[in-house]
Amino acid sequence: MVNAIQFLDREGTFTIEQPENYSGLYFPIAGEGGVKSALSPNLGGDIKIDQNTFLMEPVSVENLHNNRSGRNFWFHTEMGAWSAVGASAEEESKRFTELQDRSELKAGFMWQTVTRQSAKYQLKSEITSFVPLKHNVEIMYVEIRNMGSLAQKIVPVAAVPIFGRSADNIRDHRHVTSLLHRIRTTENGVYVKPTLSFDERGHQKNHCTYFVCGITGAGEKPLDFYPVADEFIGDGGSFAQPWKVIKNEDGVPAGSRYEGKEALGGIRFSPITLNSGESATFTVVMGITENEGEIENILDAYQTTEKVKKSLGDTKKYWQEKVNVRYYTSSSRFDCLMRWISFQPILRRIYGCSFLPHHDYGRGGRGWRDLWQDCLSLLIMDPDGVRQMILDNYGGVRIDGTNATIIGAKQGEFIADRNGIARVWMDHGVWPFMTTKFYIDQTGDTGILEETVSYFKDGQAERGGSLDSRWDAEYGIQQRCTDGKIYKGSVLEHLLLQHLCAFYEVGAHNHIRLRGADWNDALDMAAENGESVAFTCAYAGNLTEMAKLLLLLEDKFGWEQVELLEEMMVLLGDDSQVYNNVEAKKKLLQKYLQTCIHNVSGKKVPVAIQKLADNLQSKAEWMKKHIRKTEWIKGDNTEGWFNSYYDNSGKPVEGYFENGAKMILTGQVFAIMGGTAEDEQVAGICKSADHYLYAQEIGGYRLNTDFQEQKFDLGRMFGFAYGEKENGAVFSHMTVMYANALYKRGFVKEGYKALQTLADTALKFEVSKIYPGIPEYFNGEGKGLYNYLTGAASWYMLTMVTEVFGVHGENGSMVISPKLISEQFDEHGKAQIQLRFAEKEFHIVFQNPKKLSYGKYTIKKAVCDGKLEFHCDGNSAFLYREEILSMQDGVHQVEVYLG
Ligand code: G1P
């Protein structure tokens, strides 16, 4: 069977025929300026800047087939009205018949073109949508061609419904808010400027103008306008059958005004006669601005076909260059998929976890753990500015080791909780260290640990356990000392607080408490007694790495001591009596928390590096041993795995039960990644995961087995249907982290299987039903959901680059230690990657003529630009940062000989 999605080049440009015949497809186009759009194949979807500023009505995935309020472009002809986007009642009735328009969608990063040809109307349209680099608008560029042998007269009409308000107003006074609309037509299009931004907590004067303007490719202005939805549709009509177009009735002239109506960017152009084969073009510009004066200037920039095409070309180039990692393996389809996966973190930087049809929640801003993980891929693609981003983000940590959970649109803008609920996600402490460690590895910038940053402060105290009654808005959102000054501590101190406080915050089984939830947001009903063994493993892994890092600082950089907040000293108690005793741990933590409910002393004391490293190491070892001793579930034959959680009834969640084996992937991932699992245990886990979680046809490793119960003493996930989202779907993010952990531990064959099954399923369009990319999850039928905006993309990319191709930094120097297996090399025994490292561009070619697999080859030699030899030890090749920094600009060719 031929796959419906075909790639047209190595950049990932793809095409699909009759895309409207598949439901639920959507494509993102956006710009750096804030416009974020979603496009269905028929140009449904929406356009917005943020939660309160939607130009088109916000859509959920179900609206993609239900909603007719999409972008449309009509041609009134002698035979009737033809929708060039395929969104007409007539066209819908012809779906899957011979009479259906022939259509094809082509798309690349941030642009989509749909061509459509009608046999009946003898017209062919090509509509390209993109958000240009220079202006905060979406462009819809329409080319129409007469495919018949006779000349025809056509009347072009653009029709884009203007919602012009907040997404909240869908179910909060939709009608009343339409009464706020003030609509007017200019000689360019329709402007809507509502009087107020509706919010019953306090209405705000509105400053935004929503506009839809049009111009012909030759620079001619529209003929007249249809600014009111009702009038355009007419009695008994709809957006799929608008009477104004069907009857070609006159619109209103420029200078018309309306109040209190649902608005439409309805623009009629002068009739044109196209001879056989002749074409004409039109540009529709849709945007939102607080400065109406700029609209004219914006239109000037897209006034002719040439200008639009130039802008489209620039846009394509910009985004292609942004994704500056290229992959070459035995499968060019996989390589193209990797381009899309590498693009996804950029999309999540722009969209956050909201604003695409599946992501019909959230209000913008970016969640704490997502933000830190997206930094991982930015460190590979766009490292400038990441240092500052990391520093700013540490300002979100509270002195009790918890953090503000949302970072606003501006870096350094923190929101305690999106929904105003005092929640602590117990995993939040682990992500900043993972990213910071990667940053130091890639750049060698250990100095970042010494930089001082403030702490976040609000009314929450004692890790969400109490309120600081003395805190108020006047105090501000930065932690202060008793003398009123803002307290600043080193990045290292922030990291230590995140880990040490967590270490002591244990439940009855001496694992870290689950609190509001961990990585799995849907484990949100075990706040009192739940424990996350999974993330206890993650904290333990981090503490080991942190201890190693400290020793490196001592060894290589001569660090002898660090200055830490005096109150913290209690957390550095190093006493296995306390470690073993849950009550003693809680008491110790409480002692610390009591000292910093309101202000801190501001006093710092020196701590010797060696002592600190030993302390962290002993804590890490204690946690790992404790988990190995108490949580290992021994299975048949050499199978086995770790219990990942305790529920609110204080019971272990996994193991063998009457209704079958229960296993969750999360605990295994962090036990493997952080070193709790010993090598034999990793092998056992792989066997169990293959036995209980693996389902090749739907993407590979599921997040969990079917518990067959609604466990209300653990979380909402058990209310979800099995196989969906956090309840047993193949949840890409966790599966990718599983692969990453396996690669790290040298379980390459197993890691490859996890990664590849995801990729294979994503690429199998007849199963996944998605455009290229990795979705958040594959459901029980293998369908991909929540496309584009997932942390899985960052981790997939990270794993391919740093583990599979094995190109990564070690204290700023470049290390190449590939874990490619035989089938990843092409027919010439080559695999290649192009990427930036230390501000230089490298094209690295792995030469493996015998196509040996990982484990069978060593690195014989690695040479840069035919002359500079890497330092090799068989498994890895090494180039000092100084050697790299002294290189010229331009692409450096590296040959790595394997044999
Ligand atoms: C999403 C959220 C992430 C959360 C995960 C599991 O994952 O963004 O914060 O940890 O669900 O609940 P993603 O879509 O990034 O893969």
PDB file of N, CA, C and O in Angstrom, residues 689-702 730 753-762 764 767 778-782 823:
ATOM      1  N   ALA A 689       8.903  -5.365  30.171  1.00  0.00           N
ATOM      2  CA  ALA A 689       8.275  -4.335  29.340  1.00  0.00           C
ATOM      3  C   ALA A 689       7.836  -4.954  28.014  1.00  0.00           C
ATOM      4  O   ALA A 689       6.742  -4.652  27.499  1.00  0.00           O
ATOM      5  N   ASP A 690       8.666  -5.822  27.471  1.00  0.00           N
ATOM      6  CA  ASP A 690       8.273  -6.491  26.224  1.00  0.00           C
ATOM      7  C   ASP A 690       7.055  -7.382  26.443  1.00  0.00           C
ATOM      8  O   ASP A 690       6.180  -7.482  25.601  1.00  0.00           O
ATOM      9  N   HIS A 691       7.023  -8.001  27.598  1.00  0.00           N
ATOM     10  CA  HIS A 691       5.924  -8.915  27.912  1.00  0.00           C
ATOM     11  C   HIS A 691       4.610  -8.161  28.164  1.00  0.00           C
ATOM     12  O   HIS A 691       3.580  -8.479  27.589  1.00  0.00           O
ATOM     13  N   TYR A 692       4.677  -7.154  28.983  1.00  0.00           N
ATOM     14  CA  TYR A 692       3.427  -6.538  29.445  1.00  0.00           C
ATOM     15  C   TYR A 692       3.040  -5.223  28.751  1.00  0.00           C
ATOM     16  O   TYR A 692       1.875  -4.835  28.779  1.00  0.00           O
ATOM     17  N   LEU A 693       4.031  -4.532  28.170  1.00  0.00           N
ATOM     18  CA  LEU A 693       3.703  -3.190  27.675  1.00  0.00           C
ATOM     19  C   LEU A 693       3.839  -3.018  26.173  1.00  0.00           C
ATOM     20  O   LEU A 693       3.315  -2.065  25.609  1.00  0.00           O
ATOM     21  N   TYR A 694       4.546  -3.913  25.533  1.00  0.00           N
ATOM     22  CA  TYR A 694       4.887  -3.672  24.127  1.00  0.00           C
ATOM     23  C   TYR A 694       3.746  -4.039  23.179  1.00  0.00           C
ATOM     24  O   TYR A 694       3.183  -5.129  23.269  1.00  0.00           O
ATOM     25  N   ALA A 695       3.438  -3.136  22.278  1.00  0.00           N
ATOM     26  CA  ALA A 695       2.428  -3.400  21.248  1.00  0.00           C
ATOM     27  C   ALA A 695       2.929  -2.728  19.978  1.00  0.00           C
ATOM     28  O   ALA A 695       2.738  -1.526  19.778  1.00  0.00           O
ATOM     29  N   GLN A 696       3.616  -3.500  19.166  1.00  0.00           N
ATOM     30  CA  GLN A 696       4.316  -2.937  18.017  1.00  0.00           C
ATOM     31  C   GLN A 696       3.396  -2.133  17.108  1.00  0.00           C
ATOM     32  O   GLN A 696       3.730  -1.038  16.667  1.00  0.00           O
ATOM     33  N   GLU A 697       2.203  -2.672  16.841  1.00  0.00           N
ATOM     34  CA  GLU A 697       1.340  -2.064  15.838  1.00  0.00           C
ATOM     35  C   GLU A 697       0.788  -0.701  16.259  1.00  0.00           C
ATOM     36  O   GLU A 697       0.331   0.068  15.430  1.00  0.00           O
ATOM     37  N   ILE A 698       0.872  -0.363  17.524  1.00  0.00           N
ATOM     38  CA  ILE A 698       0.338   0.947  17.943  1.00  0.00           C
ATOM     39  C   ILE A 698       1.440   1.874  18.476  1.00  0.00           C
ATOM     40  O   ILE A 698       1.166   2.826  19.184  1.00  0.00           O
ATOM     41  N   GLY A 699       2.682   1.587  18.172  1.00  0.00           N
ATOM     42  CA  GLY A 699       3.731   2.540  18.544  1.00  0.00           C
ATOM     43  C   GLY A 699       4.758   2.003  19.521  1.00  0.00           C
ATOM     44  O   GLY A 699       5.778   2.621  19.745  1.00  0.00           O
ATOM     45  N   GLY A 700       4.474   0.856  20.135  1.00  0.00           N
ATOM     46  CA  GLY A 700       5.508   0.261  20.990  1.00  0.00           C
ATOM     47  C   GLY A 700       5.115   0.186  22.452  1.00  0.00           C
ATOM     48  O   GLY A 700       4.082  -0.395  22.800  1.00  0.00           O
ATOM     49  N   TYR A 701       5.896   0.823  23.311  1.00  0.00           N
ATOM     50  CA  TYR A 701       5.731   0.629  24.757  1.00  0.00           C
ATOM     51  C   TYR A 701       4.632   1.517  25.322  1.00  0.00           C
ATOM     52  O   TYR A 701       4.711   2.745  25.253  1.00  0.00           O
ATOM     53  N   ARG A 702       3.647   0.865  25.885  1.00  0.00           N
ATOM     54  CA  ARG A 702       2.557   1.603  26.533  1.00  0.00           C
ATOM     55  C   ARG A 702       3.034   2.138  27.878  1.00  0.00           C
ATOM     56  O   ARG A 702       3.979   1.620  28.456  1.00  0.00           O
ATOM     57  N   VAL A 730       0.441   4.560  24.201  1.00  0.00           N
ATOM     58  CA  VAL A 730       1.884   4.632  23.974  1.00  0.00           C
ATOM     59  C   VAL A 730       2.206   6.117  24.091  1.00  0.00           C
ATOM     60  O   VAL A 730       2.015   6.889  23.156  1.00  0.00           O
ATOM     61  N   LYS A 753      14.781  -0.218  19.595  1.00  0.00           N
ATOM     62  CA  LYS A 753      13.431  -0.764  19.384  1.00  0.00           C
ATOM     63  C   LYS A 753      12.360   0.236  19.871  1.00  0.00           C
ATOM     64  O   LYS A 753      11.367   0.484  19.188  1.00  0.00           O
ATOM     65  N   ALA A 754      12.595   0.809  21.030  1.00  0.00           N
ATOM     66  CA  ALA A 754      11.615   1.759  21.578  1.00  0.00           C
ATOM     67  C   ALA A 754      11.486   2.989  20.676  1.00  0.00           C
ATOM     68  O   ALA A 754      10.371   3.434  20.359  1.00  0.00           O
ATOM     69  N   LEU A 755      12.625   3.531  20.243  1.00  0.00           N
ATOM     70  CA  LEU A 755      12.583   4.739  19.406  1.00  0.00           C
ATOM     71  C   LEU A 755      11.987   4.462  18.034  1.00  0.00           C
ATOM     72  O   LEU A 755      11.164   5.217  17.519  1.00  0.00           O
ATOM     73  N   GLN A 756      12.443   3.353  17.446  1.00  0.00           N
ATOM     74  CA  GLN A 756      12.082   3.085  16.064  1.00  0.00           C
ATOM     75  C   GLN A 756      10.600   2.750  15.909  1.00  0.00           C
ATOM     76  O   GLN A 756       9.975   3.131  14.933  1.00  0.00           O
ATOM     77  N   THR A 757      10.061   2.029  16.893  1.00  0.00           N
ATOM     78  CA  THR A 757       8.642   1.667  16.769  1.00  0.00           C
ATOM     79  C   THR A 757       7.773   2.925  16.786  1.00  0.00           C
ATOM     80  O   THR A 757       6.764   3.003  16.068  1.00  0.00           O
ATOM     81  N   LEU A 758       8.181   3.890  17.571  1.00  0.00           N
ATOM     82  CA  LEU A 758       7.442   5.166  17.579  1.00  0.00           C
ATOM     83  C   LEU A 758       7.504   5.801  16.192  1.00  0.00           C
ATOM     84  O   LEU A 758       6.485   6.226  15.633  1.00  0.00           O
ATOM     85  N   ALA A 759       8.721   5.862  15.644  1.00  0.00           N
ATOM     86  CA  ALA A 759       8.907   6.516  14.346  1.00  0.00           C
ATOM     87  C   ALA A 759       8.140   5.771  13.255  1.00  0.00           C
ATOM     88  O   ALA A 759       7.450   6.391  12.428  1.00  0.00           O
ATOM     89  N   ASP A 760       8.253   4.453  13.257  1.00  0.00           N
ATOM     90  CA  ASP A 760       7.568   3.675  12.224  1.00  0.00           C
ATOM     91  C   ASP A 760       6.059   3.928  12.262  1.00  0.00           C
ATOM     92  O   ASP A 760       5.410   4.080  11.231  1.00  0.00           O
ATOM     93  N   THR A 761       5.531   3.980  13.458  1.00  0.00           N
ATOM     94  CA  THR A 761       4.075   4.167  13.580  1.00  0.00           C
ATOM     95  C   THR A 761       3.685   5.580  13.157  1.00  0.00           C
ATOM     96  O   THR A 761       2.686   5.770  12.454  1.00  0.00           O
ATOM     97  N   ALA A 762       4.487   6.560  13.564  1.00  0.00           N
ATOM     98  CA  ALA A 762       4.176   7.936  13.171  1.00  0.00           C
ATOM     99  C   ALA A 762       4.157   8.055  11.647  1.00  0.00           C
ATOM    100  O   ALA A 762       3.307   8.744  11.073  1.00  0.00           O
ATOM    101  N   LYS A 764       3.528   5.736   9.477  1.00  0.00           N
ATOM    102  CA  LYS A 764       2.521   4.900   8.813  1.00  0.00           C
ATOM    103  C   LYS A 764       1.196   5.655   8.838  1.00  0.00           C
ATOM    104  O   LYS A 764       0.386   5.499   9.768  1.00  0.00           O
ATOM    105  N   VAL A 767      -2.225   4.294   9.772  1.00  0.00           N
ATOM    106  CA  VAL A 767      -2.459   3.962  11.182  1.00  0.00           C
ATOM    107  C   VAL A 767      -2.512   5.246  12.019  1.00  0.00           C
ATOM    108  O   VAL A 767      -3.464   5.511  12.731  1.00  0.00           O
ATOM    109  N   PHE A 778       0.021   7.677  21.022  1.00  0.00           N
ATOM    110  CA  PHE A 778      -0.725   6.854  20.076  1.00  0.00           C
ATOM    111  C   PHE A 778      -1.774   6.106  20.892  1.00  0.00           C
ATOM    112  O   PHE A 778      -1.442   5.516  21.929  1.00  0.00           O
ATOM    113  N   ASN A 779      -3.006   6.131  20.452  1.00  0.00           N
ATOM    114  CA  ASN A 779      -4.041   5.456  21.232  1.00  0.00           C
ATOM    115  C   ASN A 779      -4.097   3.962  20.894  1.00  0.00           C
ATOM    116  O   ASN A 779      -3.248   3.452  20.158  1.00  0.00           O
ATOM    117  N   GLY A 780      -5.094   3.295  21.407  1.00  0.00           N
ATOM    118  CA  GLY A 780      -5.207   1.845  21.240  1.00  0.00           C
ATOM    119  C   GLY A 780      -5.292   1.406  19.797  1.00  0.00           C
ATOM    120  O   GLY A 780      -5.043   0.236  19.481  1.00  0.00           O
ATOM    121  N   GLU A 781      -5.647   2.328  18.906  1.00  0.00           N
ATOM    122  CA  GLU A 781      -5.684   1.959  17.479  1.00  0.00           C
ATOM    123  C   GLU A 781      -4.433   2.443  16.752  1.00  0.00           C
ATOM    124  O   GLU A 781      -4.342   2.320  15.532  1.00  0.00           O
ATOM    125  N   GLY A 782      -3.521   3.038  17.483  1.00  0.00           N
ATOM    126  CA  GLY A 782      -2.294   3.534  16.850  1.00  0.00           C
ATOM    127  C   GLY A 782      -2.458   4.920  16.258  1.00  0.00           C
ATOM    128  O   GLY A 782      -1.570   5.431  15.573  1.00  0.00           O
ATOM    129  N   GLU A 823      21.472  -1.562  10.799  1.00  0.00           N
ATOM    130  CA  GLU A 823      20.469  -1.145   9.811  1.00  0.00           C
ATOM    131  C   GLU A 823      20.307   0.365   9.676  1.00  0.00           C
ATOM    132  O   GLU A 823      19.597   0.835   8.790  1.00  0.00           O
TER     133      GLU A 823
END
